[in-house]
């Protein structure tokens, strides 16, 4: 395959793809996918590279689940004793059908179809659903806010449990240092979060190849140990899962909750849709990831069937003695990659939330000059690190952390199912019977897993619920406070048309140059403009009211970004539209405006911003406690000049006091 490609170079990959994909080789991808699958779906080098990238980024989280998922499920079924055949087969059958129904059917076949111009994720499907359910935008918005909040709960627990479970392999590989598990995990996590500010481009080049090796090792280990007890294939029969649940009602819910750990990370298939595309994600899943995961889980099941000891660390015990240390190192690297994917996802989700006015402006640092998706948000990074370290120190083992895992993930999956149903009805125009036939089973499965994980609330599940509740409160407060502030400001401002009529009858002094006033409402005169007239009694010869809008699409083409309208010789309205995946850059947008014949000389243009001093009040607006929370968020928000990348030497801020 590699020799044949030497003379047929494919088209270059789109510049939005992550930089590490360029270094992936066709040979590595050929190892990843069976030849029959590759021939059936086309033999394209760009798809090879994207598929290898998807293996490293999309499946990093779900690929580390074999470290603890089946172990916790069987342990829940057998307690501290030696598991019986029915307990191992029952738990394994639940794990198998969870992977098939949740990942292979729900996400791979249906959810990946609900893309927003190629982009996926909770907020992407929320924007589609809002357009589809025009009569209930508030309810759809709440679902999106809830899903985003639950994702942050998942983003805290995934690095903690993944890295800790990998380091716990030292209990088998090097028992003499096993008591240093927690300090080693803390050191790795601190290094991971500190490295975020340097960007992921360099490290991410090895994501695909290393994760490819990890999955091949998973498959090889499982394939070898299936021979320990071939009767393990009884778990393929869904009747075994049903029979176990009926025969063990008292522990069935706990086992189901533990088995759900096998599908955590499934949401990444949808979240990373925009980075790789649907076809490479499906190629990676059905061609490599699913077969290797199933081989490993069934290998662990056969090993446990043949074992005569209580469940300890079956994943690491399956390896030969000489392979323990290398396996611990490889598992640790794989969990770091999985954690990196979740952290990057948290950064991307935060940027989307800011653009959709769900969160205050934050300082977004671009760590790559060519890849817009590689960003670093310091506030989010250090908040995640603090929560992750508290989780590791508080729970001290992956077994205990498993109790905290699950509620946020199942909740997020349920939100995705509800939004998908809205899209089916309103966007795809599916009939009620067809939409219900797809959504109802998916919702019932999500509800079953959520109920099973809810039983672990007091054992640790409260952690993810608390984190999600705090984030949801922050989002709700910011949206409510911003809307109230907008209404109060608008009530005290003068209509722009009225101001223009007053100025035409009594014109002020004019000075050369252009003044750009940033405002959320182009129909009223901004506070900065009114105060400038009041105190200086002069106006620039050209005054532009600039409004930044966010459209319900990932990116807005340059030819649609600018909407300019002249009012008279002294006033004009300018709207710059961005997608929810873009970062506002007003100077760059003004360059686009100049290409369309709208002249702006940056060196003679002044940008006027209205800075409001907020005063909390018991008698107006929100409750006092929410006023103070909104004030705290406002004080910690990035200033507009930094967020919009305005030239600092050309910015003038004029303040006003507002009682909220």
XYZ file of C-alpha atoms in Angstrom:
660
model
C 0.000 0.000 0.000
C 2.785 2.428 0.908
C 4.681 1.737 -2.353
C 1.567 2.204 -4.438
C 0.933 5.604 -2.846
C 4.363 6.981 -3.714
C 3.170 8.044 -7.165
C -0.357 9.156 -6.234
C -0.092 11.940 -3.710
C -3.480 12.886 -2.252
C -4.909 16.317 -1.661
C -3.540 18.120 1.413
C -5.473 17.959 4.671
C -7.636 20.955 5.556
C -5.802 23.480 7.718
C -8.298 23.012 10.577
C -6.955 19.501 11.260
C -4.646 19.127 14.194
C -0.962 19.461 13.411
C -0.003 16.048 14.734
C -2.018 14.358 11.996
C 0.552 15.484 9.428
C 3.197 13.275 11.042
C 1.067 10.111 11.045
C 2.294 7.599 8.496
C 0.293 5.464 6.127
C 2.158 2.411 7.398
C 0.953 2.950 10.956
C -2.612 3.315 9.761
C -2.294 0.163 7.682
C -1.466 -1.693 10.895
C -4.512 -0.142 12.528
C -7.228 -1.280 10.134
C -7.967 -4.651 8.557
C -7.266 -4.648 4.837
C -10.771 -5.761 3.950
C -12.259 -2.760 5.764
C -9.873 -0.292 4.147
C -10.621 -1.620 0.678
C -14.348 -1.512 1.307
C -14.252 2.146 2.342
C -11.639 3.561 -0.014
C -7.888 3.786 0.307
C -7.161 7.462 0.847
C -4.051 8.754 2.597
C -5.847 11.749 4.118
C -8.413 9.408 5.659
C -5.561 7.229 6.947
C -4.036 10.145 8.769
C -7.338 11.347 10.158
C -8.197 7.817 11.270
C -4.882 7.483 13.090
C -5.487 10.864 14.705
C -8.963 9.785 15.793
C -7.459 6.692 17.435
C -5.211 8.946 19.523
C -7.646 11.702 20.464
C -11.209 10.409 20.183
C -10.660 7.008 21.763
C -8.077 7.830 24.406
C -10.672 7.872 27.200
C -12.692 4.797 26.275
C -9.431 2.999 25.495
C -8.259 3.192 29.109
C -11.509 1.767 30.517
C -10.199 -1.848 30.467
C -7.902 -0.829 33.318
C -10.813 -0.748 35.744
C -14.263 -1.278 34.133
C -14.625 -5.088 34.181
C -12.679 -5.291 37.439
C -15.197 -3.045 39.188
C -18.193 -4.799 37.631
C -17.061 -8.281 38.694
C -15.985 -7.027 42.101
C -19.435 -5.498 42.606
C -21.025 -8.821 41.624
C -18.871 -11.007 43.875
C -18.022 -8.694 46.765
C -14.676 -9.603 48.287
C -15.004 -13.298 47.431
C -13.944 -15.393 44.482
C -16.300 -14.635 41.568
C -18.382 -17.492 40.194
C -18.924 -18.280 36.525
C -22.369 -16.672 36.447
C -21.054 -13.483 38.025
C -18.156 -13.106 35.557
C -20.270 -14.010 32.509
C -23.139 -11.763 33.635
C -20.921 -8.731 34.266
C -19.020 -9.282 31.002
C -22.268 -9.592 29.046
C -23.475 -6.262 30.443
C -20.159 -4.627 29.448
C -20.342 -6.106 25.948
C -23.905 -4.994 25.230
C -23.230 -1.551 26.717
C -20.448 -1.068 24.162
C -22.649 -2.308 21.310
C -25.855 -0.435 22.144
C -24.448 2.841 23.487
C -21.366 3.375 21.321
C -21.782 1.283 18.170
C -25.512 1.916 17.698
C -26.501 5.153 19.413
C -23.408 7.290 18.815
C -21.870 5.738 15.696
C -25.101 5.313 13.722
C -27.369 8.125 14.929
C -25.673 10.849 17.005
C -22.804 11.400 14.555
C -25.391 12.347 11.921
C -26.480 15.386 13.993
C -23.568 17.623 13.010
C -23.686 21.416 12.898
C -21.817 22.076 9.643
C -19.379 19.334 10.548
C -19.047 20.246 14.242
C -20.313 18.134 17.133
C -20.750 18.320 20.892
C -23.433 19.351 23.363
C -23.485 23.030 22.434
C -23.365 22.263 18.714
C -26.437 20.040 18.859
C -28.082 22.569 21.188
C -27.848 25.285 18.541
C -29.431 22.954 15.974
C -32.191 21.981 18.410
C -32.912 25.660 19.223
C -33.529 26.323 15.554
C -35.671 23.178 15.293
C -37.750 23.932 18.421
C -38.497 27.607 17.862
C -41.430 27.521 20.281
C -39.332 26.282 23.207
C -35.866 27.885 22.923
C -35.580 28.352 26.699
C -36.029 24.632 27.405
C -33.497 23.679 24.741
C -31.058 26.258 26.114
C -31.420 24.765 29.600
C -30.638 21.291 28.245
C -27.517 22.681 26.592
C -26.450 24.419 29.791
C -27.036 21.206 31.754
C -25.044 19.107 29.292
C -22.127 21.552 29.328
C -22.113 21.566 33.140
C -22.095 17.764 33.287
C -19.152 17.673 30.875
C -17.050 19.708 33.301
C -17.849 17.157 36.018
C -16.561 14.445 33.700
C -13.473 16.528 32.847
C -12.443 16.559 36.512
C -12.884 12.846 37.212
C -11.401 11.389 34.001
C -7.769 12.516 34.554
C -7.909 11.510 38.224
C -9.249 7.971 37.760
C -7.325 7.244 34.535
C -3.865 8.206 35.776
C -4.390 6.677 39.226
C -5.585 3.358 37.777
C -2.512 3.164 35.538
C -0.078 3.938 38.359
C -1.781 1.298 40.515
C -0.175 -1.260 38.211
C 2.897 -0.792 40.407
C 1.110 -2.964 42.978
C 1.785 -5.871 40.617
C 4.946 -4.669 38.872
C 6.830 -3.257 41.885
C 5.066 -3.980 45.195
C 7.876 -2.341 47.170
C 6.930 1.124 45.843
C 3.169 0.576 45.626
C 2.580 2.825 48.647
C 3.817 5.762 46.531
C 0.892 5.406 44.113
C -0.851 8.621 45.173
C 2.276 10.861 45.160
C 3.319 9.513 41.743
C -0.170 10.116 40.319
C -0.173 13.648 41.757
C 3.233 14.368 40.216
C 2.118 13.158 36.774
C -1.096 15.201 36.928
C 0.693 18.379 38.012
C 3.168 17.970 35.158
C 0.304 17.407 32.700
C -1.568 20.564 33.687
C 1.567 22.712 33.907
C 2.515 21.638 30.381
C -0.770 22.936 28.973
C 0.571 26.469 28.601
C 3.242 25.241 26.183
C 0.638 23.825 23.822
C -0.185 20.276 22.834
C 1.167 20.373 19.307
C 4.508 18.733 20.097
C 3.137 16.068 22.405
C 0.099 15.363 20.238
C 2.288 14.168 17.360
C 2.718 10.894 19.212
C -0.927 10.565 20.293
C -2.021 8.434 17.355
C 0.969 6.038 17.141
C 1.177 5.513 20.922
C -2.564 4.889 21.276
C -2.385 2.578 18.263
C 0.271 0.528 20.086
C -1.898 0.613 23.227
C -4.916 -0.851 21.417
C -2.794 -3.505 19.725
C -1.406 -4.493 23.137
C -4.961 -4.599 24.541
C -6.070 -6.903 21.753
C -2.996 -9.155 21.976
C -3.265 -9.571 25.761
C -6.932 -10.447 25.530
C -6.527 -12.834 22.590
C -3.855 -14.820 24.421
C -5.930 -15.275 27.576
C -9.233 -16.142 25.896
C -7.796 -19.659 25.654
C -7.828 -19.823 29.474
C -11.559 -20.539 29.300
C -13.279 -20.344 25.883
C -16.672 -20.620 27.594
C -16.323 -16.875 28.134
C -18.041 -16.404 24.745
C -21.334 -17.188 26.467
C -21.302 -13.475 27.372
C -22.187 -12.679 23.748
C -25.700 -13.898 24.508
C -27.808 -11.015 25.901
C -29.794 -13.601 27.858
C -26.782 -13.992 30.185
C -26.976 -10.307 31.146
C -30.743 -10.501 31.678
C -30.475 -13.720 33.690
C -27.774 -12.249 35.921
C -29.893 -9.160 36.641
C -32.941 -11.263 37.606
C -30.907 -13.686 39.704
C -28.951 -10.965 41.518
C -31.444 -8.141 41.991
C -29.747 -6.945 45.170
C -26.456 -6.127 43.403
C -27.616 -5.797 39.792
C -27.876 -1.999 39.867
C -24.371 -1.672 41.324
C -22.945 -4.009 38.676
C -24.704 -2.089 35.882
C -23.300 1.173 37.257
C -19.787 -0.301 37.316
C -20.159 -1.790 33.831
C -21.021 1.678 32.524
C -17.372 2.603 33.101
C -16.660 0.685 29.880
C -18.467 3.302 27.755
C -17.245 6.483 29.437
C -15.615 8.470 26.692
C -18.278 7.611 24.110
C -19.292 11.284 24.006
C -15.842 12.023 22.533
C -16.981 10.470 19.242
C -19.395 13.367 18.889
C -17.352 16.113 20.541
C -14.368 15.597 18.197
C -16.491 15.216 15.058
C -15.294 18.570 13.710
C -11.622 17.637 14.036
C -11.689 14.365 12.124
C -15.016 13.858 10.369
C -17.534 11.036 10.611
C -15.842 8.526 8.310
C -12.404 8.406 10.022
C -14.072 8.143 13.443
C -16.185 5.193 12.286
C -13.213 3.546 10.553
C -11.176 3.743 13.744
C -14.040 2.412 15.890
C -15.147 -0.578 13.827
C -11.729 -1.340 12.338
C -9.561 -1.256 15.467
C -10.939 0.129 18.716
C -14.032 -2.052 19.169
C -12.302 -5.348 18.225
C -9.351 -4.661 20.542
C -11.578 -3.593 23.441
C -13.729 -6.709 23.091
C -10.683 -8.977 22.886
C -9.290 -7.473 26.072
C -12.556 -7.618 28.001
C -13.176 -11.218 26.978
C -9.553 -12.068 27.781
C -9.995 -10.582 31.249
C -13.231 -12.549 31.620
C -11.517 -15.830 30.670
C -8.657 -15.081 33.065
C -11.108 -14.472 35.917
C -13.027 -17.666 35.083
C -9.806 -19.659 35.301
C -8.589 -17.851 38.437
C -9.095 -19.158 41.968
C -8.492 -15.874 43.785
C -10.532 -12.745 44.568
C -10.525 -9.970 41.965
C -7.404 -7.812 42.273
C -5.829 -6.270 39.143
C -6.773 -8.640 36.292
C -5.580 -6.292 33.575
C -2.004 -6.178 34.860
C -2.022 -9.775 36.127
C -2.662 -11.016 32.570
C 0.747 -9.697 31.495
C 3.884 -11.850 31.890
C 6.277 -10.909 34.689
C 8.766 -9.287 32.317
C 5.998 -7.137 30.831
C 4.644 -5.574 34.030
C 6.899 -2.507 34.118
C 6.581 -1.750 30.359
C 2.823 -2.218 30.614
C 2.568 0.213 33.542
C 4.591 2.784 31.574
C 2.466 2.305 28.436
C -0.764 2.468 30.473
C 0.397 5.669 32.164
C 1.193 7.291 28.808
C -2.188 6.168 27.450
C -4.033 7.656 30.440
C -2.120 10.925 30.082
C -3.240 11.045 26.435
C -6.827 10.335 27.496
C -6.615 13.088 30.110
C -5.151 15.505 27.562
C -8.098 14.914 25.249
C -10.580 15.715 28.041
C -8.656 18.847 29.094
C -8.528 20.100 25.503
C -12.248 19.382 25.249
C -12.863 21.500 28.348
C -10.966 24.390 26.757
C -12.953 24.090 23.510
C -16.277 23.843 25.334
C -15.426 26.909 27.421
C -14.664 28.931 24.291
C -17.989 27.880 22.762
C -19.824 28.801 25.983
C -18.187 32.245 26.002
C -19.195 32.862 22.402
C -22.767 31.804 23.203
C -22.790 34.213 26.179
C -23.043 31.421 28.753
C -19.817 32.327 30.546
C -17.875 35.557 31.119
C -15.012 36.448 28.815
C -11.766 34.647 29.638
C -8.211 34.997 28.463
C -7.789 32.551 25.569
C -4.184 31.813 24.603
C -3.500 30.291 21.191
C -0.648 27.814 21.509
C -0.292 27.245 17.766
C 0.227 29.752 14.984
C -1.537 27.523 12.443
C -4.090 25.402 14.340
C -7.020 27.438 15.690
C -8.251 24.521 17.788
C -5.148 24.445 19.982
C -5.960 26.864 22.793
C -5.144 27.285 26.472
C -7.406 28.955 29.039
C -5.472 29.549 32.293
C -8.520 29.989 34.557
C -10.034 26.690 33.421
C -6.700 24.865 33.564
C -5.926 25.768 37.180
C -9.511 25.176 38.285
C -9.398 21.672 36.803
C -6.017 20.952 38.394
C -7.230 21.997 41.849
C -10.333 19.801 41.580
C -8.395 16.816 40.203
C -5.797 16.958 42.999
C -8.514 17.205 45.650
C -10.172 14.161 44.113
C -6.966 12.087 44.106
C -6.062 13.045 47.671
C -9.606 12.523 48.913
C -10.325 9.126 47.313
C -6.730 7.790 47.063
C -7.582 4.858 44.740
C -9.287 4.272 41.413
C -11.644 1.811 43.125
C -13.030 4.594 45.311
C -13.042 7.099 42.434
C -15.161 4.706 40.381
C -18.025 5.571 42.741
C -17.706 9.229 41.759
C -17.613 8.384 38.061
C -20.721 7.820 36.022
C -23.462 10.222 37.080
C -22.144 13.177 35.098
C -21.380 11.032 32.033
C -24.777 9.305 31.998
C -26.498 12.643 32.554
C -24.653 14.168 29.605
C -25.582 11.191 27.418
C -29.231 11.567 28.386
C -29.133 15.266 27.453
C -27.653 14.321 24.063
C -30.495 11.815 23.514
C -33.163 14.422 24.299
C -31.567 16.990 22.001
C -31.183 14.342 19.301
C -34.914 13.624 19.479
C -35.671 17.333 18.988
C -33.351 17.381 15.958
C -35.004 14.257 14.543
C -38.435 15.865 14.713
C -37.667 19.498 13.913
C -34.575 19.355 11.684
C -34.736 15.982 9.931
C -38.572 15.960 9.924
C -38.808 12.341 10.989
C -42.296 11.111 11.864
C -43.256 10.611 15.511
C -43.193 6.771 15.324
C -39.745 6.652 13.697
C -38.211 9.266 16.032
C -39.664 7.545 19.099
C -38.508 4.131 17.871
C -34.921 5.412 17.858
C -34.940 7.766 20.839
C -36.989 5.736 23.328
C -34.657 2.708 23.599
C -31.640 5.028 23.793
C -33.314 7.101 26.503
C -34.305 3.999 28.503
C -30.733 2.678 28.376
C -29.387 6.067 29.494
C -31.989 6.206 32.252
C -31.088 2.699 33.432
C -27.398 3.613 33.643
C -28.186 6.925 35.341
C -30.347 5.165 37.938
C -27.649 2.576 38.587
C -24.986 5.246 39.022
C -27.275 7.362 41.204
C -27.050 4.621 43.844
C -23.392 5.627 44.272
C -24.305 9.221 45.105
C -23.301 9.104 48.775
C -20.226 6.948 48.068
C -18.692 9.604 45.829
C -21.189 10.363 43.098
C -21.983 13.622 44.850
C -18.630 14.970 43.632
C -19.536 15.127 39.938
C -23.073 16.302 40.766
C -21.672 19.108 42.927
C -19.225 20.228 40.228
C -21.948 20.184 37.557
C -24.337 22.087 39.876
C -21.757 24.805 40.531
C -21.039 25.228 36.810
C -24.771 25.304 36.038
C -25.295 27.963 38.718
C -22.473 30.044 37.249
C -23.907 29.779 33.717
C -27.431 30.620 34.887
C -26.241 33.577 36.968
C -24.141 34.981 34.133
C -26.950 34.747 31.593
C -29.529 36.160 34.004
C -27.276 38.990 35.173
C -26.181 39.866 31.631
C -29.790 40.022 30.448
C -30.758 42.210 33.422
C -27.778 44.501 32.854
C -28.691 44.846 29.186
C -32.283 45.773 30.060
C -31.206 48.349 32.657
C -28.653 49.896 30.321
C -31.106 50.063 27.456
C -33.752 51.717 29.624
C -31.371 54.558 30.497
C -29.967 55.084 26.998
C -31.252 57.348 24.213
C -32.471 56.013 20.903
C -29.831 56.572 18.246
C -32.328 58.011 15.736
C -33.484 60.546 18.337
C -29.884 61.544 19.093
C -29.143 62.033 15.386
C -32.170 64.325 15.034
C -31.005 66.402 18.017
C -27.483 66.695 16.626
C -28.735 67.739 13.189
C -30.569 70.721 14.725
C -27.683 71.600 17.033
C -24.474 70.123 15.640
C -21.476 69.737 17.983
C -17.818 70.366 17.176
C -16.294 67.672 14.948
C -12.724 66.387 15.038
C -10.933 64.331 12.389
C -10.783 60.567 12.663
C -13.084 57.633 13.269
C -14.631 56.575 16.566
C -15.809 52.966 16.965
C -18.259 52.412 19.846
C -18.710 48.812 20.937
C -22.321 48.165 21.898
C -24.693 45.231 22.343
C -27.618 47.229 20.939
C -27.024 49.207 17.758
C -30.462 50.875 18.024
C -29.509 52.969 21.076
C -26.704 55.443 21.640
C -23.940 53.734 23.673
C -23.125 55.065 27.135
C -19.590 55.910 25.997
C -20.981 58.058 23.165
C -23.373 59.946 25.427
C -20.698 60.595 28.063
C -18.266 61.717 25.384
C -20.803 64.287 24.155
C -21.641 65.341 27.704
C -18.073 65.892 28.896
C -16.126 66.786 25.729
C -18.942 68.298 23.619
C -17.247 67.003 20.447
C -17.704 64.118 18.033
C -15.463 62.415 15.508
C -16.351 63.001 11.898
C -17.101 59.295 11.526
C -18.841 57.352 14.336
C -19.408 53.631 13.952
C -21.622 51.608 16.294
C -20.010 48.170 16.314
C -21.972 45.091 17.398
C -20.393 41.651 17.633
C -22.859 38.836 16.932
C -22.622 35.065 17.298
C -24.434 32.945 14.741
C -25.692 29.399 15.466
C -23.014 27.844 13.254
C -19.373 26.889 13.903
C -17.750 29.410 11.567
C -18.915 32.310 9.431
C -17.291 32.794 5.996
C -15.452 36.082 5.469
C -17.947 37.248 2.852
C -20.764 36.938 5.421
C -18.918 38.350 8.431
C -19.482 42.033 7.756
C -22.813 43.855 7.746
C -22.298 47.613 7.261
C -24.974 50.288 6.922
C -24.488 54.041 6.556
C -26.989 56.147 8.530
C -25.697 59.561 7.481
C -22.352 61.183 6.818
C -21.380 60.988 10.509
C -22.941 57.704 11.740
C -22.918 54.086 10.596
C -23.785 50.678 11.987
C -21.345 47.773 11.689
C -22.137 44.195 12.706
C -19.385 41.585 12.735
C -20.661 38.013 12.888
C -18.688 35.069 14.253
C -19.457 31.390 14.662
C -19.468 29.812 18.107
C -16.139 28.066 17.334
C -14.330 31.294 16.391
C -12.365 33.807 18.447
C -13.322 37.468 17.881
C -10.550 39.536 16.308
C -11.868 42.999 15.483
C -8.757 44.433 13.780
C -8.695 41.412 11.450
C -12.408 41.884 10.783
C -11.831 45.543 9.908
C -9.278 44.405 7.341
C -12.025 42.274 5.778
C -14.300 45.329 5.863
C -11.696 47.369 3.971
C -11.655 44.727 1.223
C -15.401 45.307 0.834
C -14.839 49.034 0.320
C -15.463 50.131 3.938
C -12.480 52.277 4.833
C -10.955 52.150 8.289
C -7.563 53.614 9.046
C -6.533 51.805 12.201
C -4.011 54.501 13.197
C -6.693 57.210 13.116
C -9.452 55.083 14.681
C -10.287 55.199 18.382
C -12.254 52.407 20.090
C -14.623 53.537 22.847
C -15.780 51.034 25.457
C -18.444 51.473 28.116
C -17.204 50.170 31.466
C -20.011 49.725 33.967
C -19.521 49.850 37.715
C -22.091 47.461 39.172
C -23.760 48.086 42.533
C -25.752 45.209 44.117
C -29.199 45.978 45.479
C -31.788 43.998 47.456
C -34.645 45.851 45.810
C -33.823 45.308 42.141
C -33.160 42.409 39.844
C -31.665 39.220 41.255
C -31.345 38.083 44.891
C -28.450 39.723 46.699
C -26.351 36.533 46.816
C -26.709 36.170 43.047
C -25.822 39.846 42.581
C -22.546 39.266 44.411
C -21.816 36.133 42.356
C -22.457 38.053 39.125
C -20.187 40.865 40.340
C -17.418 38.362 41.118
C -17.736 36.849 37.645
C -17.684 40.315 36.062
C -14.561 41.356 37.954
C -12.724 38.209 36.868
C -13.791 38.462 33.233
C -11.208 39.512 30.673
C -11.549 43.131 29.606
C -13.124 43.763 26.242
C -9.997 45.254 24.675
C -8.017 42.050 25.330
C -10.825 39.696 24.364
C -11.523 41.475 21.063
C -7.767 42.019 20.454
C -8.066 45.764 20.168
C -4.850 47.820 19.904
C -4.354 49.051 23.478
C -3.065 52.443 22.363
C -6.319 53.164 20.535
C -8.817 52.233 23.302
C -10.759 54.726 25.457
C -12.933 53.457 28.325
C -15.722 55.573 29.811
C -17.458 54.366 32.961
C -20.986 54.446 34.318
C -22.609 53.131 37.494
C -25.494 50.642 37.290
C -27.553 49.372 40.227
C -28.516 45.715 39.777
